[in-house]
């Protein structure tokens, strides 16, 4: 309750009014293939700890993740993360995320081209998790932020607070995360200090006992009920009752995995909010859908995913997880 009071000023539209929006981007190939958001999957993947710090476990000790995303219009970003175990039943991980927006043409007020400039942003996540008992885990992530856009620079910080549960048979797990509670310390110029993209997410994952399938459901933006962009056109298109259902679905992200063995998986997901925000009604498209696959070995995991954001483009996610502890043994 104290934390929510601290972040009360962030209630409102989910986009367009916040700074450091890059903190919501997905790096992991697995998470991207499952719709772009997952806070519950407990399968020993270090990338999941970035989405929920409570998912960082001792199983990930001395694991290193390298993620690369080919986004749109020359934008590239990635994540490097390394985990280790600390005394007192605790686990830690640290790394860096980078976001390169490419080169831009610089011109003066009359339109005369004077050169080029760049834009980039960074965060430096430090994750800590601790087991409460054999079933429950809590975690926290501290993310210092550096944003450099042309000649303007801004500093800030954000916190993620997470909790996780998994049952003893390993078939069911659940998670809850409060994301991006923080502050913009220094402004770019003379503008007002901006809000961070605060959000609350919860979800669960269920693996079938006698079938190679696992399903995940994640609820996003629980801090805000209405996710429908209000306009006269939208009001005319909605019939009685459909607006409530449509708004509820905008909070839901579906994911599914086909796991025929320990060394391979195929996954897919659907993000309803992404489809409603970015789809073009006049075209039949796969906007909002994502898919991927992964190969897992004793020393290395490889993940690949594609996410359809718009009919004009699709993002590509490549992840590599190196199990350094086992590599040292080899």
Short mmCIF file of C-alpha atoms in Angstrom, two decimals:
data_model
loop_
_atom_site.label_atom_id
_atom_site.label_comp_id
_atom_site.label_asym_id
_atom_site.label_seq_id
_atom_site.Cartn_x
_atom_site.Cartn_y
_atom_site.Cartn_z
CA UNK A 1 0.00 0.00 0.00
CA UNK A 2 2.89 2.37 0.78
CA UNK A 3 4.47 1.59 -2.60
CA UNK A 4 1.22 2.22 -4.48
CA UNK A 5 0.81 5.55 -2.68
CA UNK A 6 4.33 6.51 -3.75
CA UNK A 7 3.38 5.83 -7.39
CA UNK A 8 -0.10 7.28 -7.33
CA UNK A 9 0.84 9.99 -9.82
CA UNK A 10 1.37 7.48 -12.64
CA UNK A 11 -2.30 6.57 -13.10
CA UNK A 12 -3.52 7.44 -16.58
CA UNK A 13 -2.83 6.44 -20.16
CA UNK A 14 -0.30 3.61 -20.56
CA UNK A 15 1.72 5.34 -23.26
CA UNK A 16 2.72 8.79 -24.43
CA UNK A 17 2.91 10.44 -21.01
CA UNK A 18 5.93 8.63 -19.58
CA UNK A 19 9.68 8.81 -19.90
CA UNK A 20 12.01 5.80 -20.14
CA UNK A 21 9.37 3.77 -22.02
CA UNK A 22 12.18 1.47 -23.18
CA UNK A 23 12.03 -0.21 -19.75
CA UNK A 24 8.93 -2.08 -20.98
CA UNK A 25 10.59 -3.62 -24.03
CA UNK A 26 11.11 -7.39 -24.12
CA UNK A 27 14.59 -8.82 -24.69
CA UNK A 28 14.17 -12.56 -24.16
CA UNK A 29 13.41 -14.75 -27.14
CA UNK A 30 11.24 -17.02 -24.99
CA UNK A 31 9.23 -14.21 -23.38
CA UNK A 32 8.78 -12.47 -26.72
CA UNK A 33 7.41 -15.65 -28.29
CA UNK A 34 4.89 -15.95 -25.45
CA UNK A 35 3.29 -12.60 -26.25
CA UNK A 36 5.90 -10.23 -24.84
CA UNK A 37 5.10 -10.53 -21.14
CA UNK A 38 5.46 -13.33 -18.59
CA UNK A 39 6.00 -13.05 -14.83
CA UNK A 40 5.22 -16.61 -13.75
CA UNK A 41 7.27 -19.12 -15.75
CA UNK A 42 9.67 -20.92 -13.41
CA UNK A 43 11.94 -22.99 -15.66
CA UNK A 44 15.47 -21.90 -14.73
CA UNK A 45 15.78 -19.30 -17.52
CA UNK A 46 17.80 -16.32 -16.30
CA UNK A 47 16.07 -13.97 -18.77
CA UNK A 48 12.81 -14.40 -16.86
CA UNK A 49 14.39 -12.74 -13.82
CA UNK A 50 14.38 -9.44 -15.73
CA UNK A 51 10.57 -9.59 -15.92
CA UNK A 52 10.09 -10.82 -12.35
CA UNK A 53 13.03 -10.71 -9.91
CA UNK A 54 11.40 -13.44 -7.82
CA UNK A 55 12.06 -15.89 -10.68
CA UNK A 56 15.83 -15.66 -10.06
CA UNK A 57 16.81 -18.99 -8.45
CA UNK A 58 19.93 -20.85 -7.41
CA UNK A 59 19.50 -23.02 -10.51
CA UNK A 60 20.70 -20.03 -12.55
CA UNK A 61 24.00 -19.68 -10.65
CA UNK A 62 26.86 -18.63 -12.95
CA UNK A 63 24.55 -18.34 -15.96
CA UNK A 64 25.08 -15.55 -18.47
CA UNK A 65 22.43 -14.29 -20.91
CA UNK A 66 23.06 -12.33 -24.10
CA UNK A 67 20.00 -11.00 -25.93
CA UNK A 68 19.80 -9.06 -29.18
CA UNK A 69 16.70 -7.57 -30.79
CA UNK A 70 16.44 -6.24 -34.33
CA UNK A 71 13.56 -3.81 -33.91
CA UNK A 72 12.22 -1.28 -36.43
CA UNK A 73 13.66 1.59 -38.49
CA UNK A 74 17.25 0.90 -37.54
CA UNK A 75 16.53 0.51 -33.83
CA UNK A 76 18.48 -2.24 -32.03
CA UNK A 77 18.61 -3.15 -28.38
CA UNK A 78 19.84 -5.92 -26.13
CA UNK A 79 20.59 -7.26 -22.67
CA UNK A 80 23.62 -8.82 -21.00
CA UNK A 81 22.93 -10.45 -17.62
CA UNK A 82 24.97 -12.61 -15.24
CA UNK A 83 23.79 -14.36 -12.06
CA UNK A 84 25.52 -15.65 -8.96
CA UNK A 85 24.56 -17.02 -5.56
CA UNK A 86 25.14 -15.24 -2.26
CA UNK A 87 25.14 -16.50 1.26
CA UNK A 88 21.97 -16.53 3.30
CA UNK A 89 19.79 -18.27 0.74
CA UNK A 90 19.94 -15.37 -1.69
CA UNK A 91 20.59 -14.99 -5.41
CA UNK A 92 21.85 -12.00 -7.36
CA UNK A 93 22.21 -10.97 -10.98
CA UNK A 94 23.51 -7.89 -12.68
CA UNK A 95 23.91 -6.57 -16.17
CA UNK A 96 23.24 -3.84 -18.67
CA UNK A 97 20.57 -3.12 -21.25
CA UNK A 98 21.27 -0.89 -24.24
CA UNK A 99 18.98 0.75 -26.77
CA UNK A 100 20.41 2.29 -29.93
CA UNK A 101 18.02 4.36 -32.03
CA UNK A 102 20.47 4.88 -34.88
CA UNK A 103 21.53 8.09 -36.63
CA UNK A 104 19.34 11.09 -37.36
CA UNK A 105 19.76 14.03 -39.71
CA UNK A 106 20.40 17.29 -37.88
CA UNK A 107 19.13 20.56 -39.34
CA UNK A 108 18.78 24.13 -38.17
CA UNK A 109 15.52 26.06 -37.86
CA UNK A 110 15.59 26.97 -41.57
CA UNK A 111 15.92 23.34 -42.69
CA UNK A 112 19.60 23.49 -43.63
CA UNK A 113 21.24 20.13 -42.83
CA UNK A 114 24.13 20.62 -40.40
CA UNK A 115 25.15 17.01 -39.72
CA UNK A 116 23.96 13.94 -37.83
CA UNK A 117 23.23 13.01 -34.25
CA UNK A 118 22.52 9.80 -32.34
CA UNK A 119 20.20 8.69 -29.55
CA UNK A 120 20.68 5.88 -27.06
CA UNK A 121 19.51 4.75 -23.64
CA UNK A 122 20.85 2.38 -20.99
CA UNK A 123 19.78 0.74 -17.77
CA UNK A 124 21.88 -1.26 -15.32
CA UNK A 125 19.64 -3.81 -13.56
CA UNK A 126 20.76 -5.35 -10.27
CA UNK A 127 18.48 -8.19 -9.16
CA UNK A 128 18.19 -9.89 -5.77
CA UNK A 129 15.89 -12.73 -4.79
CA UNK A 130 15.38 -14.76 -1.66
CA UNK A 131 13.41 -17.90 -0.85
CA UNK A 132 10.82 -17.46 1.89
CA UNK A 133 10.34 -21.22 1.99
CA UNK A 134 10.35 -24.09 -0.50
CA UNK A 135 7.33 -22.66 -2.34
CA UNK A 136 7.49 -18.85 -2.18
CA UNK A 137 10.15 -16.43 -3.42
CA UNK A 138 10.42 -12.66 -3.32
CA UNK A 139 12.72 -10.38 -5.29
CA UNK A 140 13.69 -6.80 -6.08
CA UNK A 141 15.38 -5.14 -9.06
CA UNK A 142 17.15 -1.80 -8.93
CA UNK A 143 17.55 -0.17 -12.35
CA UNK A 144 19.63 3.00 -12.71
CA UNK A 145 18.75 4.66 -16.03
CA UNK A 146 20.80 6.81 -18.42
CA UNK A 147 19.10 8.38 -21.44
CA UNK A 148 21.07 10.39 -24.01
CA UNK A 149 19.08 11.92 -26.89
CA UNK A 150 21.20 14.13 -29.14
CA UNK A 151 22.77 16.67 -26.74
CA UNK A 152 20.21 16.12 -23.97
CA UNK A 153 20.80 13.71 -21.09
CA UNK A 154 18.57 12.45 -18.31
CA UNK A 155 19.26 10.26 -15.27
CA UNK A 156 16.78 8.29 -13.19
CA UNK A 157 16.12 5.04 -11.40
CA UNK A 158 13.39 2.42 -11.17
CA UNK A 159 12.51 -0.48 -8.88
CA UNK A 160 10.71 -3.75 -9.61
CA UNK A 161 9.20 -5.74 -6.74
CA UNK A 162 8.21 -9.34 -7.40
CA UNK A 163 6.79 -12.42 -5.72
CA UNK A 164 6.61 -15.95 -7.03
CA UNK A 165 5.08 -19.32 -6.16
CA UNK A 166 5.64 -22.81 -7.57
CA UNK A 167 4.13 -26.07 -6.43
CA UNK A 168 6.35 -29.04 -5.51
CA UNK A 169 5.57 -31.09 -8.63
CA UNK A 170 6.80 -28.26 -10.86
CA UNK A 171 3.64 -28.14 -12.96
CA UNK A 172 2.16 -24.87 -11.67
CA UNK A 173 3.76 -21.51 -10.95
CA UNK A 174 2.49 -17.97 -10.43
CA UNK A 175 3.95 -14.51 -10.11
CA UNK A 176 3.17 -10.89 -9.26
CA UNK A 177 5.30 -7.86 -10.17
CA UNK A 178 5.14 -4.13 -9.46
CA UNK A 179 7.28 -2.58 -12.19
CA UNK A 180 9.12 0.68 -12.74
CA UNK A 181 8.39 2.44 -9.48
CA UNK A 182 10.91 5.23 -9.52
CA UNK A 183 11.86 8.78 -10.37
CA UNK A 184 13.44 10.86 -13.12
CA UNK A 185 16.28 12.58 -11.27
CA UNK A 186 17.50 14.97 -13.97
CA UNK A 187 15.42 16.34 -16.84
CA UNK A 188 16.47 16.64 -20.47
CA UNK A 189 15.97 20.40 -20.62
CA UNK A 190 13.41 22.77 -19.09
CA UNK A 191 10.41 20.44 -19.34
CA UNK A 192 8.47 19.17 -16.35
CA UNK A 193 9.80 16.07 -14.59
CA UNK A 194 8.05 13.10 -16.24
CA UNK A 195 6.54 9.91 -14.86
CA UNK A 196 8.00 6.44 -15.35
CA UNK A 197 6.00 3.66 -17.06
CA UNK A 198 4.68 2.19 -13.82
CA UNK A 199 2.76 -1.06 -14.10
CA UNK A 200 1.45 -4.07 -12.18
CA UNK A 201 1.44 -7.55 -13.72
CA UNK A 202 0.34 -10.97 -12.51
CA UNK A 203 0.07 -14.36 -14.10
CA UNK A 204 0.33 -18.12 -13.87
CA UNK A 205 1.80 -21.00 -15.87
CA UNK A 206 0.45 -24.54 -15.96
CA UNK A 207 2.16 -27.58 -17.46
CA UNK A 208 0.06 -30.62 -18.27
CA UNK A 209 1.08 -33.73 -16.38
CA UNK A 210 0.58 -36.21 -19.22
CA UNK A 211 1.15 -34.02 -22.28
CA UNK A 212 4.14 -31.96 -23.53
CA UNK A 213 2.26 -28.67 -23.22
CA UNK A 214 2.52 -25.66 -20.95
CA UNK A 215 0.18 -22.67 -20.95
CA UNK A 216 0.71 -19.19 -19.52
CA UNK A 217 -1.70 -16.35 -18.87
CA UNK A 218 -0.43 -12.91 -17.87
CA UNK A 219 -2.53 -9.93 -16.79
CA UNK A 220 -0.88 -6.60 -17.58
CA UNK A 221 -1.58 -2.99 -16.56
CA UNK A 222 -3.52 -3.97 -13.46
CA UNK A 223 -2.90 -0.45 -12.16
CA UNK A 224 -5.37 0.89 -14.73
CA UNK A 225 -8.75 -0.54 -15.64
CA UNK A 226 -9.62 1.30 -18.86
CA UNK A 227 -7.12 0.58 -21.67
CA UNK A 228 -9.42 1.63 -24.53
CA UNK A 229 -8.44 4.78 -26.37
CA UNK A 230 -11.52 6.99 -26.05
CA UNK A 231 -12.67 8.58 -29.28
CA UNK A 232 -15.95 9.27 -31.05
CA UNK A 233 -15.17 6.52 -33.58
CA UNK A 234 -14.57 3.94 -30.86
CA UNK A 235 -17.79 4.91 -29.08
CA UNK A 236 -19.78 4.37 -32.28
CA UNK A 237 -18.22 0.97 -33.00
CA UNK A 238 -18.88 -0.53 -29.55
CA UNK A 239 -22.18 -2.19 -28.79
CA UNK A 240 -23.59 -2.65 -25.32
CA UNK A 241 -21.49 -5.13 -23.33
CA UNK A 242 -18.76 -5.53 -25.93
CA UNK A 243 -16.78 -2.58 -24.54
CA UNK A 244 -16.42 -4.29 -21.16
CA UNK A 245 -15.23 -7.55 -22.73
CA UNK A 246 -12.86 -5.75 -25.08
CA UNK A 247 -11.33 -3.77 -22.23
CA UNK A 248 -10.86 -6.88 -20.09
CA UNK A 249 -9.14 -8.69 -22.95
CA UNK A 250 -6.68 -5.83 -23.39
CA UNK A 251 -5.15 -6.82 -20.06
CA UNK A 252 -4.55 -10.44 -21.12
CA UNK A 253 -1.50 -12.02 -22.78
CA UNK A 254 -1.69 -15.71 -23.76
CA UNK A 255 1.27 -18.04 -24.23
CA UNK A 256 1.71 -21.73 -25.01
CA UNK A 257 4.68 -24.06 -25.33
CA UNK A 258 5.07 -27.46 -26.96
CA UNK A 259 7.89 -29.27 -25.13
CA UNK A 260 8.49 -32.72 -26.68
CA UNK A 261 11.74 -33.10 -24.71
CA UNK A 262 14.17 -31.31 -22.42
CA UNK A 263 16.28 -30.09 -25.34
CA UNK A 264 13.71 -28.41 -27.57
CA UNK A 265 10.53 -26.34 -27.46
CA UNK A 266 8.19 -24.50 -29.82
CA UNK A 267 6.21 -21.57 -28.41
CA UNK A 268 3.56 -19.10 -29.44
CA UNK A 269 1.65 -16.20 -27.95
CA UNK A 270 -1.03 -13.61 -28.47
CA UNK A 271 -1.09 -10.04 -27.13
CA UNK A 272 -4.62 -8.66 -27.51
CA UNK A 273 -3.71 -5.09 -26.52
CA UNK A 274 -0.93 -4.96 -29.12
CA UNK A 275 -3.33 -6.14 -31.80
CA UNK A 276 -6.05 -3.63 -30.92
CA UNK A 277 -3.58 -0.74 -30.74
CA UNK A 278 -1.59 -1.48 -33.91
CA UNK A 279 -3.80 -3.52 -36.23
CA UNK A 280 -5.38 -2.03 -39.36
CA UNK A 281 -9.00 -3.09 -39.67
CA UNK A 282 -8.94 -3.11 -43.46
CA UNK A 283 -6.20 -5.77 -43.61
CA UNK A 284 -6.20 -9.35 -42.42
CA UNK A 285 -2.94 -9.69 -40.49
CA UNK A 286 -1.15 -11.52 -37.68
CA UNK A 287 -0.59 -8.39 -35.59
CA UNK A 288 -0.44 -9.35 -31.92
CA UNK A 289 0.78 -12.89 -32.56
CA UNK A 290 4.29 -14.17 -31.85
CA UNK A 291 6.16 -17.45 -32.19
CA UNK A 292 9.55 -18.95 -31.49
CA UNK A 293 11.60 -22.00 -30.68
CA UNK A 294 14.57 -22.92 -28.52
CA UNK A 295 17.34 -25.49 -28.31
CA UNK A 296 18.63 -26.38 -24.85
CA UNK A 297 21.88 -28.23 -24.14
CA UNK A 298 23.85 -28.89 -20.99
CA UNK A 299 26.14 -25.92 -21.73
CA UNK A 300 24.14 -23.55 -23.91
CA UNK A 301 20.54 -22.49 -24.62
CA UNK A 302 19.59 -20.78 -27.88
CA UNK A 303 16.27 -18.96 -28.39
CA UNK A 304 14.72 -17.38 -31.47
CA UNK A 305 11.44 -15.46 -31.72
CA UNK A 306 9.45 -13.25 -34.05
CA UNK A 307 6.78 -10.81 -32.87
CA UNK A 308 4.30 -9.16 -35.24
CA UNK A 309 3.70 -5.56 -34.16
CA UNK A 310 2.30 -4.14 -37.38
CA UNK A 311 1.76 -5.08 -41.00
CA UNK A 312 4.79 -2.87 -41.75
CA UNK A 313 7.24 -4.83 -39.61
CA UNK A 314 8.16 -7.66 -37.28
CA UNK A 315 10.79 -7.75 -34.54
CA UNK A 316 13.40 -10.51 -34.31
CA UNK A 317 14.69 -11.70 -30.93
CA UNK A 318 17.80 -13.85 -30.47
CA UNK A 319 18.92 -15.04 -27.04
CA UNK A 320 21.86 -17.11 -25.87
CA UNK A 321 22.26 -18.41 -22.33
CA UNK A 322 25.67 -19.82 -21.36
CA UNK A 323 25.86 -22.07 -18.28
CA UNK A 324 29.30 -21.05 -17.13
CA UNK A 325 29.33 -23.29 -14.05
CA UNK A 326 28.98 -26.40 -16.19
CA UNK A 327 31.36 -25.01 -18.79
CA UNK A 328 34.01 -24.63 -16.08
CA UNK A 329 33.45 -28.25 -15.07
CA UNK A 330 33.94 -29.36 -18.68
#
